[in-house]
mmCIF file of C-alpha atoms and ligand atoms in Angstrom:
data_model
loop_
_atom_site.group_PDB
_atom_site.id
_atom_site.type_symbol
_atom_site.label_atom_id
_atom_site.label_comp_id
_atom_site.label_asym_id
_atom_site.label_seq_id
_atom_site.Cartn_x
_atom_site.Cartn_y
_atom_site.Cartn_z
ATOM 1 C CA MET S 1 -57.660 87.505 27.814
ATOM 2 C CA THR S 2 -56.831 87.817 24.132
ATOM 3 C CA PRO S 3 -54.119 85.344 23.047
ATOM 4 C CA GLY S 4 -51.911 86.129 20.125
ATOM 5 C CA LYS S 5 -52.707 82.733 18.689
ATOM 6 C CA ILE S 6 -54.729 79.708 19.759
ATOM 7 C CA VAL S 7 -53.227 76.381 18.805
ATOM 8 C CA CYS S 8 -55.518 73.419 19.302
ATOM 9 C CA VAL S 9 -54.846 69.703 19.339
ATOM 10 C CA GLY S 10 -57.314 67.194 17.898
ATOM 11 C CA ARG S 11 -57.912 63.629 19.024
ATOM 12 C CA ASN S 12 -55.600 63.768 22.064
ATOM 13 C CA TYR S 13 -57.608 61.360 24.205
ATOM 14 C CA ALA S 14 -58.004 57.891 22.720
ATOM 15 C CA ALA S 15 -61.628 57.408 23.865
ATOM 16 C CA HIS S 16 -62.729 60.658 22.150
ATOM 17 C CA ALA S 17 -61.014 59.740 18.875
ATOM 18 C CA THR S 18 -62.824 56.405 18.976
ATOM 19 C CA GLU S 19 -66.288 57.876 19.763
ATOM 20 C CA LEU S 20 -66.057 59.970 16.540
ATOM 21 C CA GLY S 21 -64.861 56.948 14.553
ATOM 22 C CA ASN S 22 -61.283 58.258 14.151
ATOM 23 C CA ALA S 23 -57.910 56.544 14.756
ATOM 24 C CA VAL S 24 -55.582 57.812 17.480
ATOM 25 C CA PRO S 25 -53.028 60.022 15.636
ATOM 26 C CA GLU S 26 -49.396 59.166 15.382
ATOM 27 C CA ARG S 27 -48.339 62.737 15.968
ATOM 28 C CA PRO S 28 -50.184 65.721 17.388
ATOM 29 C CA MET S 29 -52.934 66.959 15.060
ATOM 30 C CA LEU S 30 -52.859 70.756 15.118
ATOM 31 C CA PHE S 31 -55.413 73.338 14.079
ATOM 32 C CA PHE S 32 -56.245 76.903 15.038
ATOM 33 C CA LYS S 33 -59.064 78.918 16.428
ATOM 34 C CA PRO S 34 -59.050 82.681 15.760
ATOM 35 C CA PRO S 35 -58.512 85.041 18.689
ATOM 36 C CA SER S 36 -61.767 86.753 17.631
ATOM 37 C CA ALA S 37 -63.630 83.651 18.852
ATOM 38 C CA VAL S 38 -62.581 84.188 22.473
ATOM 39 C CA ILE S 39 -65.203 85.066 25.083
ATOM 40 C CA GLY S 40 -64.931 85.161 28.842
ATOM 41 C CA PRO S 41 -66.837 83.576 31.760
ATOM 42 C CA GLY S 42 -70.545 84.196 31.671
ATOM 43 C CA GLU S 43 -70.628 85.484 28.091
ATOM 44 C CA PRO S 44 -73.045 83.705 25.744
ATOM 45 C CA ILE S 45 -72.012 81.121 23.121
ATOM 46 C CA MET S 46 -74.004 82.082 20.039
ATOM 47 C CA LEU S 47 -75.273 79.177 17.900
ATOM 48 C CA PRO S 48 -74.888 80.275 14.299
ATOM 49 C CA ALA S 49 -77.765 79.897 11.847
ATOM 50 C CA ALA S 50 -75.274 78.185 9.460
ATOM 51 C CA SER S 51 -75.061 75.075 11.711
ATOM 52 C CA GLN S 52 -77.645 72.617 12.908
ATOM 53 C CA HIS S 53 -75.280 70.734 15.271
ATOM 54 C CA VAL S 54 -72.912 72.577 17.614
ATOM 55 C CA GLU S 55 -71.035 70.659 20.330
ATOM 56 C CA PHE S 56 -69.030 71.538 23.462
ATOM 57 C CA GLU S 57 -65.491 70.205 23.996
ATOM 58 C CA ALA S 58 -64.044 70.725 27.478
ATOM 59 C CA GLU S 59 -60.269 71.156 27.314
ATOM 60 C CA ILE S 60 -57.296 72.013 29.472
ATOM 61 C CA GLY S 61 -55.861 75.237 28.084
ATOM 62 C CA VAL S 62 -52.161 76.075 28.603
ATOM 63 C CA VAL S 63 -51.103 79.689 28.582
ATOM 64 C CA VAL S 64 -47.535 80.037 27.350
ATOM 65 C CA GLY S 65 -45.394 81.928 29.868
ATOM 66 C CA ARG S 66 -42.214 82.436 27.903
ATOM 67 C CA ARG S 67 -41.034 82.356 24.302
ATOM 68 C CA LEU S 68 -40.489 78.839 22.952
ATOM 69 C CA ARG S 69 -38.748 77.864 19.766
ATOM 70 C CA ARG S 70 -37.589 74.309 19.085
ATOM 71 C CA ALA S 71 -37.878 73.669 22.815
ATOM 72 C CA SER S 72 -36.779 70.574 24.688
ATOM 73 C CA LEU S 73 -39.302 68.795 26.896
ATOM 74 C CA ALA S 74 -37.733 70.441 29.970
ATOM 75 C CA GLU S 75 -37.861 73.905 28.389
ATOM 76 C CA ALA S 76 -41.452 73.315 27.349
ATOM 77 C CA GLU S 77 -42.572 72.237 30.810
ATOM 78 C CA ALA S 78 -40.823 75.285 32.359
ATOM 79 C CA ALA S 79 -42.644 77.594 29.971
ATOM 80 C CA ILE S 80 -46.131 76.682 31.255
ATOM 81 C CA GLY S 81 -47.447 80.042 32.443
ATOM 82 C CA GLY S 82 -50.868 78.927 33.620
ATOM 83 C CA PHE S 83 -53.816 76.607 32.988
ATOM 84 C CA ALA S 84 -57.269 77.755 31.916
ATOM 85 C CA CYS S 85 -60.576 76.106 31.243
ATOM 86 C CA VAL S 86 -61.284 76.163 27.508
ATOM 87 C CA ASN S 87 -64.365 75.198 25.500
ATOM 88 C CA ASP S 88 -63.459 74.241 21.967
ATOM 89 C CA VAL S 89 -66.981 74.840 20.611
ATOM 90 C CA THR S 90 -67.383 73.028 17.296
ATOM 91 C CA ALA S 91 -70.042 72.999 14.569
ATOM 92 C CA ARG S 92 -69.833 69.244 14.058
ATOM 93 C CA ASP S 93 -71.945 69.231 10.881
ATOM 94 C CA LEU S 94 -69.741 71.899 9.230
ATOM 95 C CA GLN S 95 -66.562 70.144 10.370
ATOM 96 C CA LYS S 96 -67.658 66.999 8.470
ATOM 97 C CA LEU S 97 -68.986 68.978 5.517
ATOM 98 C CA ASP S 98 -65.941 71.178 4.977
ATOM 99 C CA GLY S 99 -63.061 68.775 5.635
ATOM 100 C CA GLN S 100 -61.097 71.840 6.779
ATOM 101 C CA TRP S 101 -61.995 72.869 10.326
ATOM 102 C CA GLY S 102 -61.560 76.628 10.049
ATOM 103 C CA ARG S 103 -65.261 77.485 9.745
ATOM 104 C CA ALA S 104 -66.536 74.822 12.162
ATOM 105 C CA LYS S 105 -64.177 75.934 14.939
ATOM 106 C CA GLY S 106 -63.913 79.597 14.131
ATOM 107 C CA PHE S 107 -67.291 81.278 14.652
ATOM 108 C CA ASP S 108 -67.407 84.310 17.014
ATOM 109 C CA THR S 109 -67.954 83.099 20.618
ATOM 110 C CA PHE S 110 -66.672 79.558 19.862
ATOM 111 C CA CYS S 111 -63.723 79.829 22.251
ATOM 112 C CA PRO S 112 -64.802 80.453 25.861
ATOM 113 C CA VAL S 113 -61.674 80.798 28.052
ATOM 114 C CA GLY S 114 -61.506 80.936 31.854
ATOM 115 C CA VAL S 115 -59.130 82.861 34.069
ATOM 116 C CA PRO S 116 -55.642 81.316 33.893
ATOM 117 C CA ILE S 117 -54.158 79.971 37.136
ATOM 118 C CA LEU S 118 -50.842 78.238 37.860
ATOM 119 C CA PRO S 119 -51.631 75.799 40.681
ATOM 120 C CA GLY S 120 -48.660 74.148 42.346
ATOM 121 C CA VAL S 121 -49.425 70.699 41.073
ATOM 122 C CA ASP S 122 -48.010 68.495 38.352
ATOM 123 C CA TRP S 123 -49.915 68.928 35.045
ATOM 124 C CA GLN S 124 -50.553 65.153 34.868
ATOM 125 C CA SER S 125 -52.762 65.301 37.924
ATOM 126 C CA LEU S 126 -55.164 67.928 36.474
ATOM 127 C CA GLU S 127 -58.675 66.757 35.667
ATOM 128 C CA ILE S 128 -60.988 68.096 33.005
ATOM 129 C CA VAL S 129 -64.745 68.057 33.616
ATOM 130 C CA SER S 130 -67.818 69.365 31.747
ATOM 131 C CA ARG S 131 -71.359 69.717 32.899
ATOM 132 C CA LEU S 132 -74.371 70.449 30.678
ATOM 133 C CA ASN S 133 -77.236 72.046 32.601
ATOM 134 C CA GLY S 134 -75.692 70.735 35.805
ATOM 135 C CA GLU S 135 -75.236 67.132 34.615
ATOM 136 C CA GLU S 136 -71.701 65.771 34.357
ATOM 137 C CA ARG S 137 -70.834 64.865 30.738
ATOM 138 C CA GLN S 138 -67.041 64.595 30.580
ATOM 139 C CA ARG S 139 -64.366 63.714 33.114
ATOM 140 C CA ALA S 140 -60.768 62.744 32.405
ATOM 141 C CA ILE S 141 -57.311 63.173 33.809
ATOM 142 C CA ALA S 142 -54.468 64.831 31.953
ATOM 143 C CA SER S 143 -52.228 61.792 32.367
ATOM 144 C CA ASP S 144 -54.573 60.059 29.836
ATOM 145 C CA MET S 145 -53.598 62.413 27.064
ATOM 146 C CA VAL S 146 -52.075 60.703 23.996
ATOM 147 C CA PHE S 147 -49.451 63.480 23.876
ATOM 148 C CA GLY S 148 -48.708 65.181 27.209
ATOM 149 C CA ILE S 149 -48.419 68.898 27.692
ATOM 150 C CA PRO S 150 -44.571 69.208 27.495
ATOM 151 C CA ASP S 151 -44.633 67.018 24.346
ATOM 152 C CA LEU S 152 -47.319 69.222 22.766
ATOM 153 C CA LEU S 153 -45.496 72.527 23.553
ATOM 154 C CA ALA S 154 -42.178 71.119 22.336
ATOM 155 C CA TYR S 155 -43.760 69.736 19.150
ATOM 156 C CA ILE S 156 -45.632 72.960 18.377
ATOM 157 C CA SER S 157 -42.476 75.083 19.035
ATOM 158 C CA GLY S 158 -40.681 73.030 16.414
ATOM 159 C CA VAL S 159 -43.147 74.359 13.851
ATOM 160 C CA MET S 160 -43.953 77.908 15.052
ATOM 161 C CA THR S 161 -42.555 80.120 17.740
ATOM 162 C CA LEU S 162 -44.837 80.205 20.792
ATOM 163 C CA GLU S 163 -45.032 83.645 22.375
ATOM 164 C CA PRO S 164 -46.017 84.623 25.939
ATOM 165 C CA GLY S 165 -49.805 84.724 26.117
ATOM 166 C CA ASP S 166 -50.405 82.223 23.330
ATOM 167 C CA LEU S 167 -52.982 79.576 24.251
ATOM 168 C CA VAL S 168 -52.706 75.883 23.545
ATOM 169 C CA ALA S 169 -55.938 73.821 23.835
ATOM 170 C CA THR S 170 -54.876 70.265 24.575
ATOM 171 C CA GLY S 171 -57.842 68.277 23.247
ATOM 172 C CA THR S 172 -61.128 66.990 24.642
ATOM 173 C CA PRO S 173 -61.923 63.651 26.248
ATOM 174 C CA ALA S 174 -64.875 61.405 25.466
ATOM 175 C CA GLY S 175 -68.406 62.615 26.101
ATOM 176 C CA THR S 176 -68.805 65.663 23.957
ATOM 177 C CA GLY S 177 -72.401 66.582 23.178
ATOM 178 C CA ARG S 178 -74.761 68.883 21.475
ATOM 179 C CA LEU S 179 -75.647 72.400 22.661
ATOM 180 C CA ALA S 180 -79.087 73.931 22.384
ATOM 181 C CA ASP S 181 -80.630 77.377 22.954
ATOM 182 C CA GLY S 182 -81.023 78.041 26.617
ATOM 183 C CA ASP S 183 -78.369 75.582 27.821
ATOM 184 C CA LEU S 184 -75.674 76.310 30.404
ATOM 185 C CA ILE S 185 -72.345 74.620 29.712
ATOM 186 C CA GLU S 186 -69.660 74.456 32.335
ATOM 187 C CA VAL S 187 -65.999 73.443 32.007
ATOM 188 C CA GLU S 188 -64.072 72.785 35.208
ATOM 189 C CA ILE S 189 -60.499 72.012 36.019
ATOM 190 C CA PRO S 190 -60.625 71.285 39.759
ATOM 191 C CA GLY S 191 -58.047 73.523 41.458
ATOM 192 C CA VAL S 192 -57.992 75.947 38.561
ATOM 193 C CA GLY S 193 -61.594 77.098 38.116
ATOM 194 C CA VAL S 194 -65.021 76.782 36.539
ATOM 195 C CA LEU S 195 -65.952 78.350 33.236
ATOM 196 C CA ALA S 196 -69.720 78.729 32.750
ATOM 197 C CA ASN S 197 -71.343 80.040 29.558
ATOM 198 C CA PRO S 198 -75.009 80.280 28.535
ATOM 199 C CA VAL S 199 -75.962 79.212 25.019
ATOM 200 C CA LEU S 200 -78.146 81.293 22.752
ATOM 201 C CA GLN S 201 -79.449 80.701 19.208
ATOM 202 C CA GLU S 202 -78.432 83.451 16.807
ATOM 203 C CA ALA S 203 -81.306 84.992 14.812
ATOM 204 C CA GLU S 204 -81.436 84.046 11.121
HETATM 205 MG MG1 LIG M 1 -61.083 70.111 20.584
#
């Protein structure tokens, strides 16, 4: 899938904000990943030579199903077109160095996205899990988000029109960690799917 835009939310689980030494935000913290960063299941995440510290971030992705502009919470919830596993791959060293996150979050292959599914369950019951080389590293439930999915879509739609096919990455829980050449990183939303990607070091 190639979304028109990818809107991401930072620090949307309190425990992850705390593990990075940040306060829980008072309003959703938005940033973007470029559509050129998207890869599919099984495709390799390429560690760029420019970074010495790249981390995985397992996230629940929401695919927008209908156009939203200044939406109410009810309109926002009704516009959920599907859920997809997302890995918000981040060059943590460059994120700190630059202040702006465009480079750290925007390298080619830094946005693995799984196949979107619309399971017949309430969004609050969805879980997000990551496994690094088969070992569980993250597990959280969507009801623990600081800002829930309808709140996020409504808030974003008050800034920019959300179009069908746009992707919203709703933030990562605690437990992010470093990726190395040869790793296999998996993101799972039980009932939605598993997104597995190998990790390769880019040549200098
Ligand atoms: Mg993230």
